[in-house]
PDB file of C-alpha atoms and ligand atoms in Angstrom:
ATOM      1  CA  MET A   1     -34.078   4.175 -21.367  1.00  0.00           C
ATOM      2  CA  THR A   2     -32.445   0.736 -21.118  1.00  0.00           C
ATOM      3  CA  PHE A   3     -30.450   1.133 -24.340  1.00  0.00           C
ATOM      4  CA  GLY A   4     -27.629   2.922 -22.583  1.00  0.00           C
ATOM      5  CA  LYS A   5     -27.438   0.530 -19.649  1.00  0.00           C
ATOM      6  CA  VAL A   6     -27.252  -2.602 -21.804  1.00  0.00           C
ATOM      7  CA  HIS A   7     -24.714  -1.354 -24.306  1.00  0.00           C
ATOM      8  CA  TRP A   8     -22.497   0.847 -22.186  1.00  0.00           C
ATOM      9  CA  MET A   9     -21.620  -1.801 -19.617  1.00  0.00           C
ATOM     10  CA  PRO A  10     -19.437  -3.984 -21.904  1.00  0.00           C
ATOM     11  CA  LEU A  11     -17.856  -0.844 -23.310  1.00  0.00           C
ATOM     12  CA  LEU A  12     -17.057   0.375 -19.839  1.00  0.00           C
ATOM     13  CA  VAL A  13     -15.577  -2.998 -18.866  1.00  0.00           C
ATOM     14  CA  GLY A  14     -13.578  -3.013 -22.106  1.00  0.00           C
ATOM     15  CA  LEU A  15     -12.315   0.479 -21.389  1.00  0.00           C
ATOM     16  CA  ILE A  16     -11.225  -0.521 -17.880  1.00  0.00           C
ATOM     17  CA  VAL A  17      -9.363  -3.539 -19.296  1.00  0.00           C
ATOM     18  CA  VAL A  18      -7.712  -1.517 -22.066  1.00  0.00           C
ATOM     19  CA  VAL A  19      -6.633   1.287 -19.770  1.00  0.00           C
ATOM     20  CA  GLY A  20      -6.130  -0.762 -16.632  1.00  0.00           C
ATOM     21  CA  LEU A  21      -4.063  -3.703 -17.888  1.00  0.00           C
ATOM     22  CA  PRO A  22      -1.069  -1.687 -19.068  1.00  0.00           C
ATOM     23  CA  LEU A  23      -1.105   0.135 -15.724  1.00  0.00           C
ATOM     24  CA  VAL A  24      -1.155  -3.168 -13.845  1.00  0.00           C
ATOM     25  CA  GLY A  25       1.668  -4.442 -16.064  1.00  0.00           C
ATOM     26  CA  ARG A  26       3.696  -1.325 -15.447  1.00  0.00           C
ATOM     27  CA  TRP A  27       3.129  -1.591 -11.704  1.00  0.00           C
ATOM     28  CA  ALA A  28       4.142  -5.279 -11.750  1.00  0.00           C
ATOM     29  CA  ARG A  29       7.339  -4.467 -13.633  1.00  0.00           C
ATOM     30  CA  TRP A  30       8.101  -1.566 -11.304  1.00  0.00           C
ATOM     31  CA  HIS A  31       7.356  -3.729  -8.295  1.00  0.00           C
ATOM     32  CA  SER A  32       9.563  -6.589  -9.475  1.00  0.00           C
ATOM     33  CA  ARG A  33      12.354  -4.093 -10.231  1.00  0.00           C
ATOM     34  CA  SER A  34      12.095  -2.358  -6.904  1.00  0.00           C
ATOM     35  CA  GLY A  35      13.954  -4.906  -4.796  1.00  0.00           C
ATOM     36  CA  CYS A  36      17.023  -7.128  -4.956  1.00  0.00           C
ATOM     37  CA  ALA A  37      16.111 -10.603  -6.272  1.00  0.00           C
ATOM     38  CA  PHE A  38      18.370 -12.236  -3.666  1.00  0.00           C
ATOM     39  CA  ASP A  39      17.805 -10.394  -0.384  1.00  0.00           C
ATOM     40  CA  GLY A  40      14.947  -8.027  -1.259  1.00  0.00           C
ATOM     41  CA  GLY A  41      17.069  -4.983  -0.404  1.00  0.00           C
ATOM     42  CA  LYS A  42      16.583  -1.629  -2.080  1.00  0.00           C
ATOM     43  CA  ILE A  43      18.526  -1.301  -5.334  1.00  0.00           C
ATOM     44  CA  ASP A  44      20.669   1.792  -5.773  1.00  0.00           C
ATOM     45  CA  PRO A  45      20.767   2.351  -9.566  1.00  0.00           C
ATOM     46  CA  SER A  46      24.501   3.170  -9.294  1.00  0.00           C
ATOM     47  CA  TYR A  47      25.284  -0.410  -8.272  1.00  0.00           C
ATOM     48  CA  ARG A  48      22.551  -2.411 -10.031  1.00  0.00           C
ATOM     49  CA  VAL A  49      23.474  -5.845 -11.382  1.00  0.00           C
ATOM     50  CA  ALA A  50      21.096  -7.527 -13.852  1.00  0.00           C
ATOM     51  CA  VAL A  51      21.138 -11.195 -14.810  1.00  0.00           C
ATOM     52  CA  VAL A  52      19.097 -12.688 -17.645  1.00  0.00           C
ATOM     53  CA  ASP A  53      18.560 -16.391 -17.051  1.00  0.00           C
ATOM     54  CA  ALA A  54      18.328 -19.164 -19.638  1.00  0.00           C
ATOM     55  CA  ARG A  55      14.567 -18.609 -19.957  1.00  0.00           C
ATOM     56  CA  GLY A  56      15.010 -14.926 -20.750  1.00  0.00           C
ATOM     57  CA  ASN A  57      13.796 -13.658 -17.361  1.00  0.00           C
ATOM     58  CA  SER A  58      15.654 -10.668 -15.945  1.00  0.00           C
ATOM     59  CA  HIS A  59      16.690 -10.525 -12.271  1.00  0.00           C
ATOM     60  CA  ASP A  60      18.019  -7.365 -10.619  1.00  0.00           C
ATOM     61  CA  PHE A  61      20.384  -7.264  -7.656  1.00  0.00           C
ATOM     62  CA  CYS A  62      21.526  -4.556  -5.271  1.00  0.00           C
ATOM     63  CA  CYS A  63      25.197  -5.497  -5.529  1.00  0.00           C
ATOM     64  CA  ILE A  64      27.709  -7.925  -6.980  1.00  0.00           C
ATOM     65  CA  ARG A  65      27.740 -10.032  -3.843  1.00  0.00           C
ATOM     66  CA  CYS A  66      23.981 -10.730  -3.976  1.00  0.00           C
ATOM     67  CA  ALA A  67      24.198 -11.596  -7.670  1.00  0.00           C
ATOM     68  CA  GLN A  68      27.071 -14.019  -6.958  1.00  0.00           C
ATOM     69  CA  CYS A  69      25.166 -15.737  -4.139  1.00  0.00           C
ATOM     70  CA  TRP A  70      22.103 -16.082  -6.364  1.00  0.00           C
ATOM     71  CA  LEU A  71      24.135 -17.344  -9.321  1.00  0.00           C
ATOM     72  CA  ARG A  72      25.610 -20.171  -7.247  1.00  0.00           C
ATOM     73  CA  ARG A  73      22.098 -21.612  -6.985  1.00  0.00           C
ATOM     74  CA  GLN A  74      21.438 -21.488 -10.725  1.00  0.00           C
ATOM     75  CA  PRO A  75      21.921 -24.802 -12.478  1.00  0.00           C
ATOM     76  CA  ALA A  76      21.283 -23.571 -16.028  1.00  0.00           C
ATOM     77  CA  PRO A  77      23.676 -21.428 -18.025  1.00  0.00           C
ATOM     78  CA  LEU A  78      22.819 -17.742 -18.121  1.00  0.00           C
ATOM     79  CA  SER A  79      22.305 -15.643 -21.188  1.00  0.00           C
ATOM     80  CA  ALA A  80      23.566 -12.284 -19.930  1.00  0.00           C
ATOM     81  CA  ILE A  81      24.981 -10.457 -16.921  1.00  0.00           C
ATOM     82  CA  THR A  82      25.117  -6.675 -16.913  1.00  0.00           C
ATOM     83  CA  VAL A  83      26.616  -4.397 -14.281  1.00  0.00           C
ATOM     84  CA  THR A  84      26.495  -0.634 -13.719  1.00  0.00           C
ATOM     85  CA  ASP A  85      29.475   1.546 -14.569  1.00  0.00           C
ATOM     86  CA  GLU A  86      29.811   3.756 -11.485  1.00  0.00           C
ATOM     87  CA  ALA A  87      31.277   6.607 -13.516  1.00  0.00           C
ATOM     88  CA  SER A  88      28.403   6.949 -16.007  1.00  0.00           C
ATOM     89  CA  GLY A  89      25.549   5.023 -14.382  1.00  0.00           C
ATOM     90  CA  GLU A  90      25.145   3.019 -17.598  1.00  0.00           C
ATOM     91  CA  MET A  91      24.667  -0.743 -17.735  1.00  0.00           C
ATOM     92  CA  ILE A  92      27.522  -2.643 -19.396  1.00  0.00           C
ATOM     93  CA  ALA A  93      28.294  -6.312 -20.008  1.00  0.00           C
ATOM     94  CA  ALA A  94      29.895  -7.848 -16.908  1.00  0.00           C
ATOM     95  CA  ALA A  95      32.647  -9.423 -19.009  1.00  0.00           C
ATOM     96  CA  THR A  96      33.807  -6.024 -20.298  1.00  0.00           C
ATOM     97  CA  ALA A  97      33.993  -4.293 -16.895  1.00  0.00           C
ATOM     98  CA  TRP A  98      36.925  -3.463 -14.609  1.00  0.00           C
ATOM     99  CA  TYR A  99      36.392  -4.296 -10.944  1.00  0.00           C
ATOM    100  CA  VAL A 100      37.918  -2.524  -7.954  1.00  0.00           C
ATOM    101  CA  ARG A 101      37.854  -3.801  -4.386  1.00  0.00           C
ATOM    102  CA  SER A 102      38.225  -0.839  -2.039  1.00  0.00           C
ATOM    103  CA  THR A 103      37.436   0.254   1.496  1.00  0.00           C
ATOM    104  CA  VAL A 104      34.143   1.826   0.338  1.00  0.00           C
ATOM    105  CA  VAL A 105      31.048  -0.312   0.968  1.00  0.00           C
ATOM    106  CA  THR A 106      28.336  -0.042  -1.728  1.00  0.00           C
ATOM    107  CA  MET A 107      25.684  -1.924   0.241  1.00  0.00           C
ATOM    108  CA  PRO A 108      25.794  -1.938   4.071  1.00  0.00           C
ATOM    109  CA  MET A 109      23.567  -5.025   4.230  1.00  0.00           C
ATOM    110  CA  THR A 110      25.984  -7.239   2.267  1.00  0.00           C
ATOM    111  CA  GLN A 111      29.227  -5.327   2.930  1.00  0.00           C
ATOM    112  CA  ASN A 112      29.942  -5.433  -0.807  1.00  0.00           C
ATOM    113  CA  ARG A 113      33.140  -3.488  -1.549  1.00  0.00           C
ATOM    114  CA  VAL A 114      33.546  -4.333  -5.227  1.00  0.00           C
ATOM    115  CA  HIS A 115      33.080  -1.385  -7.591  1.00  0.00           C
ATOM    116  CA  VAL A 116      32.484  -1.517 -11.342  1.00  0.00           C
ATOM    117  CA  PHE A 117      33.902   0.629 -14.131  1.00  0.00           C
ATOM    118  CA  ARG A 118      33.793   0.595 -17.918  1.00  0.00           C
ATOM    119  CA  ASN A 119      37.172   2.335 -18.306  1.00  0.00           C
ATOM    120  CA  LYS A 120      40.404   1.142 -16.765  1.00  0.00           C
ATOM    121  CA  ALA A 121      41.391   4.759 -16.072  1.00  0.00           C
ATOM    122  CA  ASP A 122      38.235   5.337 -13.989  1.00  0.00           C
ATOM    123  CA  ALA A 123      38.877   2.086 -12.110  1.00  0.00           C
ATOM    124  CA  GLU A 124      42.485   3.062 -11.368  1.00  0.00           C
ATOM    125  CA  THR A 125      41.464   6.542 -10.206  1.00  0.00           C
ATOM    126  CA  ASN A 126      38.819   5.052  -7.915  1.00  0.00           C
ATOM    127  CA  ALA A 127      41.245   2.463  -6.520  1.00  0.00           C
ATOM    128  CA  ALA A 128      43.908   5.092  -5.841  1.00  0.00           C
ATOM    129  CA  GLY A 129      41.429   7.397  -4.108  1.00  0.00           C
ATOM    130  CA  HIS A 130      39.808   4.784  -1.873  1.00  0.00           C
ATOM    131  CA  GLY A 131      42.581   2.446  -0.823  1.00  0.00           C
ATOM    132  CA  GLY A 132      41.556  -0.168  -3.366  1.00  0.00           C
ATOM    133  CA  ARG A 133      43.016  -2.239  -6.151  1.00  0.00           C
ATOM    134  CA  LEU A 134      41.872  -3.664  -9.457  1.00  0.00           C
ATOM    135  CA  LEU A 135      40.805  -7.301  -9.303  1.00  0.00           C
ATOM    136  CA  SER A 136      42.948  -9.705 -11.300  1.00  0.00           C
ATOM    137  CA  GLU A 137      41.393 -11.924 -13.952  1.00  0.00           C
ATOM    138  CA  ALA A 138      41.372 -14.834 -11.493  1.00  0.00           C
ATOM    139  CA  GLU A 139      39.343 -12.751  -9.015  1.00  0.00           C
ATOM    140  CA  LEU A 140      36.764 -11.389 -11.471  1.00  0.00           C
ATOM    141  CA  PRO A 141      33.159 -11.797 -10.349  1.00  0.00           C
ATOM    142  CA  PHE A 142      30.880 -13.919 -12.524  1.00  0.00           C
ATOM    143  CA  ARG A 143      33.706 -15.891 -14.114  1.00  0.00           C
ATOM    144  CA  GLU A 144      31.575 -19.026 -13.959  1.00  0.00           C
ATOM    145  CA  GLY A 145      28.563 -17.166 -15.364  1.00  0.00           C
ATOM    146  CA  ILE A 146      30.219 -15.360 -18.248  1.00  0.00           C
ATOM    147  CA  GLY A 147      33.299 -17.368 -19.087  1.00  0.00           C
ATOM    148  CA  SER A 148      36.567 -15.653 -19.793  1.00  0.00           C
ATOM    149  CA  PRO A 149      36.569 -11.855 -19.898  1.00  0.00           C
ATOM    150  CA  LEU A 150      36.057 -10.047 -23.187  1.00  0.00           C
ATOM    151  CA  PRO A 151      38.575  -7.462 -24.372  1.00  0.00           C
ATOM    152  CA  ARG A 152      38.113  -4.490 -22.084  1.00  0.00           C
ATOM    153  CA  ASP A 153      38.616  -0.814 -22.693  1.00  0.00           C
ATOM    154  CA  GLY A 154      42.138   0.037 -21.556  1.00  0.00           C
ATOM    155  CA  SER A 155      43.431  -3.525 -22.018  1.00  0.00           C
ATOM    156  CA  PRO A 156      46.727  -3.828 -23.873  1.00  0.00           C
ATOM    157  CA  THR A 157      45.970  -5.010 -27.410  1.00  0.00           C
ATOM    158  CA  PRO A 158      47.493  -8.410 -28.080  1.00  0.00           C
TER     159      PRO A 158
HETATM  160 ZN1   ZN B   1      20.853  -7.679  -2.547  1.00  0.00          ZN
END
């Protein structure tokens, strides 16, 4: 019977598109998230840096150093930079974070030694334990990308 052949083919193609496209999309997103946008290195979720450009596209980086190198090549203003709080693993706005430069390298490839914390207490504990120190406002990463720092947790209230 030809009935089945004629009418099932478009249905089958439709089914493949409906089921297949989201899978392809998911794979593409996973694939684009799997490497650093600057050097292609593997991204450890504990140190991930994410930058949303002026067009709304998100770019992930393995460390602060890669994000800084990439940002220097960006002519347009950026809409958001988020960094990972090492204590909780959560993403936070770069302008609200405390940064510690210590002897501990987060990414052997780039020799990045800047660590990120949401709370000043966590940053101070990390610095004390690893021969590091908190970065001053003049040394903060992404100053050009995010402007002046926002009030941070642990900052003295004016
Ligand atoms: Zn990288």
